[in-house]
GROMACS .gro file of C-alpha atoms in nm:
model
  293
    1MET     CA    1   0.000   0.000   0.000
    2ALA     CA    2   0.132   0.343  -0.094
    3VAL     CA    3   0.204   0.588   0.188
    4ASP     CA    4  -0.055   0.864   0.215
    5THR     CA    5   0.133   1.188   0.138
    6THR     CA    6  -0.163   1.414   0.214
    7PRO     CA    7  -0.061   1.689   0.460
    8ARG     CA    8  -0.206   1.664   0.811
    9SER     CA    9  -0.349   2.014   0.810
   10THR     CA   10  -0.448   2.280   0.558
   11THR     CA   11  -0.133   2.359   0.359
   12TRP     CA   12  -0.035   2.601   0.082
   13THR     CA   13   0.306   2.614  -0.087
   14TYR     CA   14   0.447   2.881  -0.315
   15VAL     CA   15   0.693   2.742  -0.569
   16ASP     CA   16   0.802   2.845  -0.919
   17GLY     CA   17   0.568   3.143  -0.926
   18GLU     CA   18   0.241   2.982  -0.812
   19TRP     CA   19   0.056   2.873  -0.499
   20LEU     CA   20  -0.026   2.503  -0.476
   21SER     CA   21  -0.251   2.339  -0.219
   22GLY     CA   22  -0.168   2.018  -0.036
   23ASN     CA   23   0.174   1.851  -0.054
   24PRO     CA   24   0.308   1.900  -0.408
   25PRO     CA   25   0.579   1.657  -0.528
   26LEU     CA   26   0.883   1.879  -0.568
   27ILE     CA   27   1.191   1.654  -0.553
   28GLY     CA   28   1.273   1.325  -0.720
   29PRO     CA   29   1.512   1.036  -0.658
   30THR     CA   30   1.798   1.209  -0.843
   31SER     CA   31   1.749   1.543  -0.667
   32HIS     CA   32   2.054   1.630  -0.459
   33ALA     CA   33   1.833   1.715  -0.163
   34MET     CA   34   1.661   1.377  -0.176
   35TRP     CA   35   1.969   1.164  -0.125
   36LEU     CA   36   2.239   1.402  -0.003
   37GLY     CA   37   2.049   1.632   0.228
   38SER     CA   38   2.107   1.979   0.082
   39THR     CA   39   1.808   2.143   0.252
   40VAL     CA   40   1.761   2.442   0.479
   41PHE     CA   41   1.446   2.596   0.618
   42ASP     CA   42   1.320   2.841   0.873
   43GLY     CA   43   1.008   2.861   1.081
   44ALA     CA   44   0.810   3.173   1.157
   45ARG     CA   45   0.466   3.190   1.312
   46TRP     CA   46   0.140   3.365   1.224
   47PHE     CA   47  -0.133   3.393   1.487
   48ASP     CA   48  -0.388   3.656   1.594
   49GLY     CA   49  -0.313   3.854   1.280
   50ILE     CA   50   0.057   3.890   1.359
   51ALA     CA   51   0.383   3.726   1.254
   52PRO     CA   52   0.645   3.816   1.520
   53ASP     CA   53   1.001   3.862   1.392
   54LEU     CA   54   0.899   3.743   1.045
   55ASP     CA   55   1.170   3.963   0.894
   56LEU     CA   56   1.442   3.795   1.103
   57HIS     CA   57   1.327   3.446   1.007
   58CYS     CA   58   1.328   3.539   0.639
   59GLN     CA   59   1.677   3.681   0.671
   60ARG     CA   60   1.802   3.373   0.853
   61VAL     CA   61   1.685   3.126   0.589
   62ASN     CA   62   1.899   3.309   0.334
   63ARG     CA   63   2.200   3.295   0.566
   64SER     CA   64   2.138   2.926   0.624
   65ALA     CA   65   2.134   2.867   0.249
   66VAL     CA   66   2.475   3.029   0.209
   67SER     CA   67   2.616   2.829   0.503
   68LEU     CA   68   2.514   2.504   0.333
   69GLY     CA   69   2.658   2.603  -0.005
   70LEU     CA   70   2.326   2.697  -0.162
   71LYS     CA   71   2.247   3.024  -0.340
   72PRO     CA   72   1.948   3.227  -0.217
   73THR     CA   73   1.719   3.303  -0.510
   74ILE     CA   74   1.479   3.546  -0.343
   75SER     CA   75   1.526   3.835  -0.101
   76ALA     CA   76   1.410   3.825   0.259
   77GLU     CA   77   1.173   4.111   0.185
   78GLU     CA   78   1.013   3.915  -0.099
   79ILE     CA   79   0.965   3.616   0.131
   80GLU     CA   80   0.786   3.842   0.378
   81THR     CA   81   0.555   3.973   0.107
   82LEU     CA   82   0.476   3.621  -0.013
   83THR     CA   83   0.403   3.512   0.346
   84TRP     CA   84   0.133   3.775   0.389
   85GLU     CA   85  -0.008   3.677   0.052
   86GLY     CA   86  -0.021   3.313   0.160
   87VAL     CA   87  -0.178   3.389   0.499
   88LYS     CA   88  -0.487   3.518   0.317
   89LYS     CA   89  -0.552   3.165   0.186
   90PHE     CA   90  -0.634   3.043   0.539
   91ASP     CA   91  -0.938   3.099   0.760
   92GLY     CA   92  -0.764   3.354   0.983
   93LYS     CA   93  -0.843   3.157   1.300
   94THR     CA   94  -0.588   2.878   1.340
   95ALA     CA   95  -0.219   2.955   1.396
   96ILE     CA   96   0.007   2.896   1.095
   97TYR     CA   97   0.362   2.770   1.067
   98VAL     CA   98   0.558   2.965   0.803
   99LYS     CA   99   0.836   2.759   0.647
  100PRO     CA  100   1.059   2.913   0.375
  101MET     CA  101   1.288   2.647   0.227
  102TYR     CA  102   1.583   2.609  -0.008
  103TRP     CA  103   1.723   2.289  -0.152
  104GLY     CA  104   1.973   2.174  -0.410
  105GLU     CA  105   1.863   1.993  -0.724
  106HIS     CA  106   2.200   1.887  -0.868
  107GLY     CA  107   2.553   1.809  -0.762
  108SER     CA  108   2.845   2.027  -0.865
  109TRP     CA  109   3.204   1.922  -0.945
  110SER     CA  110   3.146   1.631  -0.707
  111VAL     CA  111   2.830   1.426  -0.677
  112VAL     CA  112   2.839   1.501  -0.304
  113ALA     CA  113   2.889   1.879  -0.329
  114VAL     CA  114   2.575   2.072  -0.422
  115ASP     CA  115   2.564   2.299  -0.726
  116PRO     CA  116   2.455   2.638  -0.588
  117GLU     CA  117   2.317   2.734  -0.928
  118SER     CA  118   2.062   2.452  -0.893
  119THR     CA  119   1.911   2.597  -0.575
  120ARG     CA  120   1.532   2.594  -0.560
  121PHE     CA  121   1.298   2.781  -0.324
  122ALA     CA  122   0.956   2.710  -0.176
  123LEU     CA  123   0.747   2.879   0.090
  124CYS     CA  124   0.520   2.639   0.276
  125LEU     CA  125   0.245   2.754   0.513
  126PHE     CA  126   0.038   2.508   0.716
  127GLU     CA  127  -0.202   2.522   1.008
  128ALA     CA  128  -0.040   2.432   1.342
  129PRO     CA  129  -0.183   2.543   1.678
  130LEU     CA  130   0.056   2.697   1.929
  131GLY     CA  131   0.176   2.477   2.214
  132ASN     CA  132  -0.018   2.473   2.541
  133ALA     CA  133   0.158   2.719   2.772
  134HIS     CA  134  -0.007   2.571   3.081
  135GLY     CA  135   0.056   2.203   3.018
  136GLY     CA  136   0.427   2.190   3.093
  137SER     CA  137   0.673   1.932   2.963
  138SER     CA  138   0.906   1.670   3.107
  139LEU     CA  139   1.280   1.644   3.042
  140THR     CA  140   1.555   1.393   3.093
  141LEU     CA  141   1.921   1.391   2.993
  142SER     CA  142   1.992   1.260   2.644
  143PRO     CA  143   2.280   1.019   2.582
  144PHE     CA  144   2.328   1.187   2.243
  145ARG     CA  145   2.530   1.505   2.186
  146ARG     CA  146   2.523   1.818   1.972
  147PRO     CA  147   2.795   1.834   1.703
  148THR     CA  148   3.041   2.118   1.669
  149ILE     CA  149   3.061   2.350   1.370
  150GLU     CA  150   3.372   2.160   1.258
  151CYS     CA  151   3.152   1.850   1.214
  152MET     CA  152   2.819   1.983   1.092
  153PRO     CA  153   2.666   2.312   0.967
  154THR     CA  154   2.542   2.415   1.311
  155ASP     CA  155   2.526   2.781   1.202
  156ALA     CA  156   2.239   2.692   0.966
  157LYS     CA  157   1.886   2.566   1.018
  158ALA     CA  158   1.971   2.269   0.800
  159GLY     CA  159   1.763   1.959   0.747
  160CYS     CA  160   2.067   1.734   0.787
  161LEU     CA  161   2.086   1.827   1.157
  162TYR     CA  162   1.739   1.706   1.242
  163PRO     CA  163   1.780   1.325   1.231
  164ASN     CA  164   2.000   1.371   1.539
  165ASN     CA  165   1.723   1.575   1.704
  166ALA     CA  166   1.476   1.303   1.611
  167ARG     CA  167   1.674   1.028   1.783
  168ILE     CA  168   1.711   1.254   2.089
  169LEU     CA  169   1.334   1.293   2.107
  170ASN     CA  170   1.257   0.929   2.031
  171GLU     CA  171   1.500   0.801   2.293
  172ALA     CA  172   1.357   1.039   2.555
  173ARG     CA  173   1.000   0.942   2.475
  174SER     CA  174   1.090   0.574   2.495
  175ARG     CA  175   1.166   0.643   2.862
  176GLY     CA  176   0.846   0.840   2.925
  177PHE     CA  177   0.969   1.197   2.875
  178ASP     CA  178   0.857   1.466   2.632
  179ASN     CA  179   1.205   1.592   2.549
  180ALA     CA  180   1.564   1.590   2.669
  181LEU     CA  181   1.847   1.817   2.764
  182VAL     CA  182   2.133   1.775   2.516
  183ARG     CA  183   2.502   1.826   2.588
  184ASP     CA  184   2.770   1.955   2.356
  185MET     CA  185   3.087   1.755   2.294
  186LEU     CA  186   3.246   1.896   2.611
  187GLY     CA  187   2.957   1.775   2.827
  188ASN     CA  188   2.788   2.110   2.884
  189ILE     CA  189   2.416   2.160   2.829
  190ALA     CA  190   2.340   2.317   2.490
  191GLU     CA  191   1.963   2.294   2.432
  192THR     CA  192   1.680   2.041   2.421
  193GLY     CA  193   1.601   1.815   2.130
  194SER     CA  194   1.375   2.081   1.978
  195SER     CA  195   1.418   2.414   2.158
  196ASN     CA  196   1.644   2.648   2.347
  197ILE     CA  197   1.657   2.611   2.724
  198PHE     CA  198   1.646   2.849   3.022
  199MET     CA  199   1.654   2.800   3.398
  200VAL     CA  200   1.595   3.025   3.698
  201LYS     CA  201   1.789   3.022   4.027
  202ASP     CA  202   1.726   3.274   4.306
  203GLY     CA  203   1.548   3.507   4.064
  204VAL     CA  204   1.829   3.509   3.805
  205VAL     CA  205   1.763   3.370   3.456
  206PHE     CA  206   2.035   3.154   3.299
  207THR     CA  207   2.072   3.008   2.951
  208PRO     CA  208   2.359   2.825   2.779
  209ALA     CA  209   2.602   3.057   2.604
  210ALA     CA  210   2.581   3.040   2.226
  211ASN     CA  211   2.892   2.839   2.135
  212LYS     CA  212   2.799   2.736   1.778
  213THR     CA  213   2.695   2.385   1.879
  214PHE     CA  214   2.328   2.484   1.867
  215LEU     CA  215   2.113   2.740   1.687
  216ALA     CA  216   2.070   3.035   1.921
  217GLY     CA  217   1.710   3.105   1.827
  218ILE     CA  218   1.530   3.423   1.732
  219THR     CA  219   1.266   3.360   2.000
  220ARG     CA  220   1.546   3.294   2.251
  221PHE     CA  221   1.704   3.630   2.176
  222ARG     CA  222   1.367   3.810   2.189
  223VAL     CA  223   1.279   3.658   2.528
  224MET     CA  224   1.621   3.743   2.669
  225SER     CA  225   1.586   4.105   2.555
  226LEU     CA  226   1.233   4.140   2.693
  227LEU     CA  227   1.326   3.994   3.032
  228ARG     CA  228   1.623   4.230   3.059
  229GLU     CA  229   1.405   4.527   2.967
  230ALA     CA  230   1.164   4.418   3.242
  231GLY     CA  231   1.445   4.429   3.499
  232PHE     CA  232   1.546   4.064   3.519
  233GLU     CA  233   1.910   3.960   3.522
  234VAL     CA  234   1.971   3.722   3.231
  235VAL     CA  235   2.305   3.541   3.214
  236GLU     CA  236   2.447   3.347   2.920
  237THR     CA  237   2.704   3.104   3.055
  238THR     CA  238   2.845   2.751   3.048
  239MET     CA  239   2.595   2.522   3.218
  240THR     CA  240   2.598   2.161   3.338
  241MET     CA  241   2.330   1.909   3.421
  242ALA     CA  242   2.392   1.983   3.789
  243ASP     CA  243   2.285   2.344   3.731
  244PHE     CA  244   1.950   2.232   3.592
  245GLU     CA  245   1.902   1.976   3.868
  246ALA     CA  246   1.930   2.262   4.121
  247ALA     CA  247   1.706   2.506   3.928
  248ASP     CA  248   1.403   2.675   4.082
  249GLU     CA  249   1.227   2.665   3.746
  250ILE     CA  250   1.305   2.566   3.388
  251PHE     CA  251   1.145   2.677   3.063
  252THR     CA  252   1.204   2.644   2.691
  253THR     CA  253   1.179   2.886   2.402
  254GLY     CA  254   1.126   2.811   2.037
  255ASN     CA  255   0.932   2.937   1.744
  256TYR     CA  256   0.690   2.647   1.735
  257SER     CA  257   0.548   2.698   2.085
  258LYS     CA  258   0.718   3.021   2.199
  259VAL     CA  259   0.767   2.986   2.579
  260LEU     CA  260   0.679   2.666   2.765
  261PRO     CA  261   0.745   2.565   3.128
  262VAL     CA  262   0.917   2.242   3.225
  263THR     CA  263   0.733   2.064   3.505
  264ARG     CA  264   0.951   1.755   3.546
  265LEU     CA  265   1.322   1.687   3.515
  266ASP     CA  266   1.390   1.315   3.552
  267ASP     CA  267   1.225   1.221   3.885
  268ARG     CA  268   1.196   1.578   4.015
  269ASP     CA  269   0.872   1.774   3.983
  270LEU     CA  270   0.900   2.148   3.916
  271GLN     CA  271   0.657   2.436   3.930
  272ALA     CA  272   0.537   2.604   3.614
  273GLY     CA  273   0.719   2.905   3.752
  274PRO     CA  274   0.633   3.273   3.766
  275ILE     CA  275   0.931   3.388   3.559
  276ALA     CA  276   0.845   3.147   3.279
  277ALA     CA  277   0.489   3.281   3.286
  278LYS     CA  278   0.623   3.636   3.286
  279ALA     CA  279   0.851   3.558   2.992
  280ARG     CA  280   0.557   3.429   2.788
  281ASP     CA  281   0.340   3.727   2.884
  282LEU     CA  282   0.617   3.968   2.790
  283TYR     CA  283   0.663   3.793   2.457
  284MET     CA  284   0.293   3.792   2.372
  285ASP     CA  285   0.249   4.155   2.480
  286TRP     CA  286   0.544   4.256   2.264
  287ALA     CA  287   0.420   4.050   1.968
  288HIS     CA  288   0.074   4.203   1.975
  289SER     CA  289   0.211   4.554   2.020
  290SER     CA  290   0.426   4.511   1.708
  291ARG     CA  291   0.132   4.405   1.491
  292ASP     CA  292   0.193   4.447   1.119
  293VAL     CA  293  -0.047   4.685   0.946
   0.00000   0.00000   0.00000
């Protein structure tokens, strides 16, 4: 029986000058991206009539393309314009994930190396509700590690990085957890399997210093800035598992769900803390105050 390739929610994709509904077949078995992984993407969000930091996400996908040896074929500003065009195809009620993408179609001088002149672009929008800010999530420590920039293109939001994230998540869920803290090659905490990580101790907010082993996210930076503006001390530093085990509260940031509290770390229950709640409130207040017109 053939696999059902129908998307799981309402989806529209802009490619080669037109909008297509559903999940259009865009790559084949000889496409470089299909068998050698030359893909990058980004993820912005639309909800409540707004798309926070859309410009930064559009800029980052072009930087990611360059980092992977691809050649951006459209400006960040044009991606923004197309996004607002695509949003109008939805019902205006359910939150949307905004995913600009580049991939390579052919190899270059080597079969393995991508030909930048063969770069293709698509903008995919699909319905995806925001994560539940009140539900909380559980974490454990992953046995897997984050690579360094010498090993993998960790300065890009590249598709080739995500099989590692997938095994991090699958291993954690096999032990009854939602996600996992992930260490870098030196044994320090970098992020979770799908988001950036923060903790609070004695009223001070801490997050792992950006050391090029993980993507220091746009939402991460925005939350850090908003907390500092609100008078909180936010420290980027080297962090270990012991730091998180002693935390008063832990929360994650990421574009998919914005700010979410962690309510269990291994066998320790945690509160969905007040600073995590404040961080989410600050983010949502800022996002709605910066509404595009």
